[in-house]
């Protein structure tokens, strides 16, 4: 879920043939968790979605040949409930929307988490019970030096964002 890393596998897949691009591997409106999604970056450009193996991460925000891209690992995604698939898509979208992709900070992961939850809540995609149900899927993540919170803390943060997105972000951005 790092905003600035790109799996070499994706590049290799793309360099393997331009037909990957023309053949529709990029999706502007992917169906994630049963819902048609869309994302525009901080410049208003359409963010394309690419399904590719990511060696451990569920998703990544990146650029491929200057095209803003959300890469999602289909195998990892398939292990998650639909609402969490949407959460991770929107988390990566947030890295593009909030320009973390060019200017990542230690706050980026928390900001992307809160943006994703808030967007899902506002769009009527997430109920509080949906977010509560994320707990077992986050329980074992250890967090990272790049600002990912350890699983239980991250889950508590997601719920705080659901309840009061402005206050949650402000509390972390002090
Ligand atoms: Zn992230």
CSV table of C-alpha atoms and ligand atoms in Angstrom, one decimal:
chain,number,residue,atom,x,y,z
A,1,UNK,CA,0.0,0.0,0.0
A,2,UNK,CA,3.0,2.3,-0.4
A,3,UNK,CA,2.1,5.1,-2.7
A,4,UNK,CA,5.4,5.4,-4.4
A,5,UNK,CA,6.5,1.8,-5.0
A,6,UNK,CA,5.8,-0.1,-8.2
A,7,UNK,CA,6.1,-3.8,-8.6
A,8,UNK,CA,8.5,-4.6,-11.3
A,9,UNK,CA,6.0,-7.3,-12.4
A,10,UNK,CA,3.6,-4.6,-13.6
A,11,UNK,CA,6.3,-2.9,-15.6
A,12,UNK,CA,7.3,-6.2,-17.1
A,13,UNK,CA,3.8,-7.0,-18.0
A,14,UNK,CA,3.4,-3.7,-19.7
A,15,UNK,CA,6.8,-3.8,-21.5
A,16,UNK,CA,5.9,-7.3,-22.6
A,17,UNK,CA,3.5,-5.8,-25.1
A,18,UNK,CA,1.6,-2.6,-25.7
A,19,UNK,CA,-1.4,-4.8,-26.4
A,20,UNK,CA,-1.8,-4.9,-22.6
A,21,UNK,CA,-2.8,-1.3,-22.7
A,22,UNK,CA,-4.8,-1.5,-25.9
A,23,UNK,CA,-6.4,-4.8,-24.8
A,24,UNK,CA,-8.2,-3.2,-21.9
A,25,UNK,CA,-6.0,-4.2,-19.0
A,26,UNK,CA,-6.5,-0.7,-17.7
A,27,UNK,CA,-10.0,0.0,-16.5
A,28,UNK,CA,-11.3,3.5,-15.9
A,29,UNK,CA,-14.4,2.3,-14.2
A,30,UNK,CA,-13.6,-1.0,-12.6
A,31,UNK,CA,-16.2,-3.0,-10.7
A,32,UNK,CA,-14.9,-3.4,-7.2
A,33,UNK,CA,-16.8,-5.3,-4.6
A,34,UNK,CA,-19.8,-5.4,-7.0
A,35,UNK,CA,-19.8,-1.6,-7.4
A,36,UNK,CA,-18.7,0.5,-10.4
A,37,UNK,CA,-15.9,2.7,-9.2
A,38,UNK,CA,-14.1,5.7,-10.6
A,39,UNK,CA,-11.2,7.9,-9.4
A,40,UNK,CA,-9.7,11.2,-10.6
A,41,UNK,CA,-6.3,12.4,-9.3
A,42,UNK,CA,-5.4,15.8,-7.9
A,43,UNK,CA,-5.1,17.2,-11.4
A,44,UNK,CA,-8.5,15.9,-12.4
A,45,UNK,CA,-7.1,13.1,-14.6
A,46,UNK,CA,-8.8,9.7,-14.7
A,47,UNK,CA,-7.0,7.1,-12.6
A,48,UNK,CA,-6.8,3.8,-14.4
A,49,UNK,CA,-7.1,0.5,-12.5
A,50,UNK,CA,-4.8,-2.5,-13.3
A,51,UNK,CA,-5.1,-6.0,-11.8
A,52,UNK,CA,-1.6,-7.4,-11.2
A,53,UNK,CA,0.2,-9.5,-8.6
A,54,UNK,CA,1.8,-7.2,-6.0
A,55,UNK,CA,3.8,-9.5,-3.8
A,56,UNK,CA,2.0,-9.0,-0.5
A,57,UNK,CA,0.2,-5.7,-0.9
A,58,UNK,CA,-3.5,-5.5,-1.7
A,59,UNK,CA,-3.1,-2.3,-3.7
A,60,UNK,CA,-0.7,0.4,-4.8
A,61,UNK,CA,-1.0,3.9,-6.2
A,62,UNK,CA,1.5,4.5,-8.9
A,63,UNK,CA,2.2,6.0,-12.3
A,64,UNK,CA,2.8,4.0,-15.4
A,65,UNK,CA,4.1,6.1,-18.3
A,66,UNK,CA,2.7,9.2,-16.6
A,67,UNK,CA,-0.8,7.6,-16.4
A,68,UNK,CA,-2.1,7.6,-12.8
A,69,UNK,CA,-2.8,4.0,-11.9
A,70,UNK,CA,-4.3,2.0,-9.0
A,71,UNK,CA,-2.8,-1.5,-9.1
A,72,UNK,CA,-4.8,-4.2,-7.3
A,73,UNK,CA,-3.7,-7.7,-6.6
A,74,UNK,CA,-6.6,-9.9,-7.7
A,75,UNK,CA,-5.6,-12.9,-5.5
A,76,UNK,CA,-5.3,-10.7,-2.3
A,77,UNK,CA,-8.5,-8.9,-3.2
A,78,UNK,CA,-10.4,-12.2,-3.5
A,79,UNK,CA,-9.7,-13.0,0.1
A,80,UNK,CA,-11.5,-9.9,1.4
A,81,UNK,CA,-15.1,-9.0,1.9
A,82,UNK,CA,-16.6,-6.8,-0.9
A,83,UNK,CA,-16.7,-3.7,1.4
A,84,UNK,CA,-13.0,-4.1,2.2
A,85,UNK,CA,-12.2,-4.4,-1.5
A,86,UNK,CA,-13.9,-1.0,-2.0
A,87,UNK,CA,-12.0,0.3,1.0
A,88,UNK,CA,-8.7,-0.6,-0.4
A,89,UNK,CA,-9.6,0.7,-3.9
A,90,UNK,CA,-10.6,4.0,-2.4
A,91,UNK,CA,-7.5,4.1,-0.2
A,92,UNK,CA,-5.3,3.9,-3.3
A,93,UNK,CA,-7.5,6.4,-5.0
A,94,UNK,CA,-6.9,8.8,-2.1
A,95,UNK,CA,-3.2,8.7,-2.6
A,96,UNK,CA,-3.9,10.1,-6.1
A,97,UNK,CA,-6.6,12.6,-5.0
A,98,UNK,CA,-4.5,13.9,-2.1
A,99,UNK,CA,-1.3,14.0,-4.2
A,100,UNK,CA,0.5,11.7,-1.9
A,101,UNK,CA,1.8,10.0,-5.0
A,102,UNK,CA,4.2,12.9,-5.6
A,103,UNK,CA,4.5,14.1,-2.1
A,104,UNK,CA,4.2,11.3,0.4
A,105,UNK,CA,4.4,12.1,4.1
A,106,UNK,CA,4.2,10.2,7.4
A,107,UNK,CA,0.5,11.2,7.5
A,108,UNK,CA,-0.3,9.8,4.0
A,109,UNK,CA,-1.5,6.4,5.1
A,110,UNK,CA,-3.8,7.7,7.8
A,111,UNK,CA,-5.1,10.4,5.5
A,112,UNK,CA,-5.8,7.8,2.8
A,113,UNK,CA,-7.6,5.6,5.3
A,114,UNK,CA,-9.8,8.4,6.5
A,115,UNK,CA,-10.5,9.6,3.0
A,116,UNK,CA,-11.6,6.2,1.9
A,117,UNK,CA,-13.9,5.6,4.9
A,118,UNK,CA,-15.4,9.1,4.6
A,119,UNK,CA,-16.0,8.7,0.9
A,120,UNK,CA,-17.6,5.3,1.4
A,121,UNK,CA,-19.8,6.6,4.2
A,122,UNK,CA,-20.9,9.6,2.2
A,123,UNK,CA,-21.7,7.5,-0.9
A,124,UNK,CA,-23.7,5.1,1.2
A,125,UNK,CA,-21.4,2.3,0.5
A,126,UNK,CA,-20.2,1.7,4.1
A,127,UNK,CA,-22.3,1.4,7.2
A,128,UNK,CA,-20.6,1.4,10.6
A,129,UNK,CA,-21.3,-2.3,10.8
A,130,UNK,CA,-19.4,-2.8,7.5
A,131,UNK,CA,-16.3,-1.0,9.0
A,132,UNK,CA,-16.6,-2.9,12.3
A,133,UNK,CA,-16.5,-6.1,10.2
A,134,UNK,CA,-13.0,-5.2,8.9
A,135,UNK,CA,-11.5,-6.0,12.3
A,136,UNK,CA,-10.4,-9.6,11.8
A,137,UNK,CA,-8.9,-8.8,8.4
A,138,UNK,CA,-6.7,-6.0,9.9
A,139,UNK,CA,-5.9,-7.8,13.2
A,140,UNK,CA,-2.6,-9.2,12.1
A,141,UNK,CA,-1.1,-6.4,10.2
A,142,UNK,CA,1.9,-5.0,12.0
A,143,UNK,CA,2.0,-1.5,10.7
A,144,UNK,CA,5.0,0.1,9.0
A,145,UNK,CA,7.7,2.8,9.3
A,146,UNK,CA,5.9,4.5,6.4
A,147,UNK,CA,2.9,5.4,8.6
A,148,UNK,CA,0.6,2.4,8.5
A,149,UNK,CA,-0.8,1.8,11.9
A,150,UNK,CA,-0.7,-1.6,13.4
A,151,UNK,CA,-3.9,-3.5,12.7
A,152,UNK,CA,-6.0,-3.0,15.8
A,153,UNK,CA,-5.0,0.7,16.0
A,154,UNK,CA,-5.7,1.1,12.3
A,155,UNK,CA,-9.2,-0.4,12.8
A,156,UNK,CA,-9.9,1.9,15.7
A,157,UNK,CA,-8.8,4.8,13.5
A,158,UNK,CA,-11.1,3.8,10.7
A,159,UNK,CA,-14.1,3.7,13.1
A,160,UNK,CA,-13.1,7.2,14.4
A,161,UNK,CA,-13.0,8.4,10.8
A,162,UNK,CA,-16.4,6.9,10.2
A,163,UNK,CA,-17.8,8.7,13.2
A,164,UNK,CA,-16.0,12.1,12.8
A,165,UNK,CA,-13.7,12.3,9.8
A,166,UNK,CA,-12.7,15.9,10.3
A,167,UNK,CA,-11.9,15.5,14.0
A,168,UNK,CA,-9.9,12.3,13.3
A,169,UNK,CA,-7.8,13.9,10.7
A,170,UNK,CA,-7.3,17.0,12.7
A,171,UNK,CA,-6.2,15.0,15.7
A,172,UNK,CA,-3.5,13.3,13.6
A,173,UNK,CA,-2.4,16.4,11.8
A,174,UNK,CA,-1.7,18.5,14.8
B,1,LIG,ZN1,-1.5,3.5,1.3
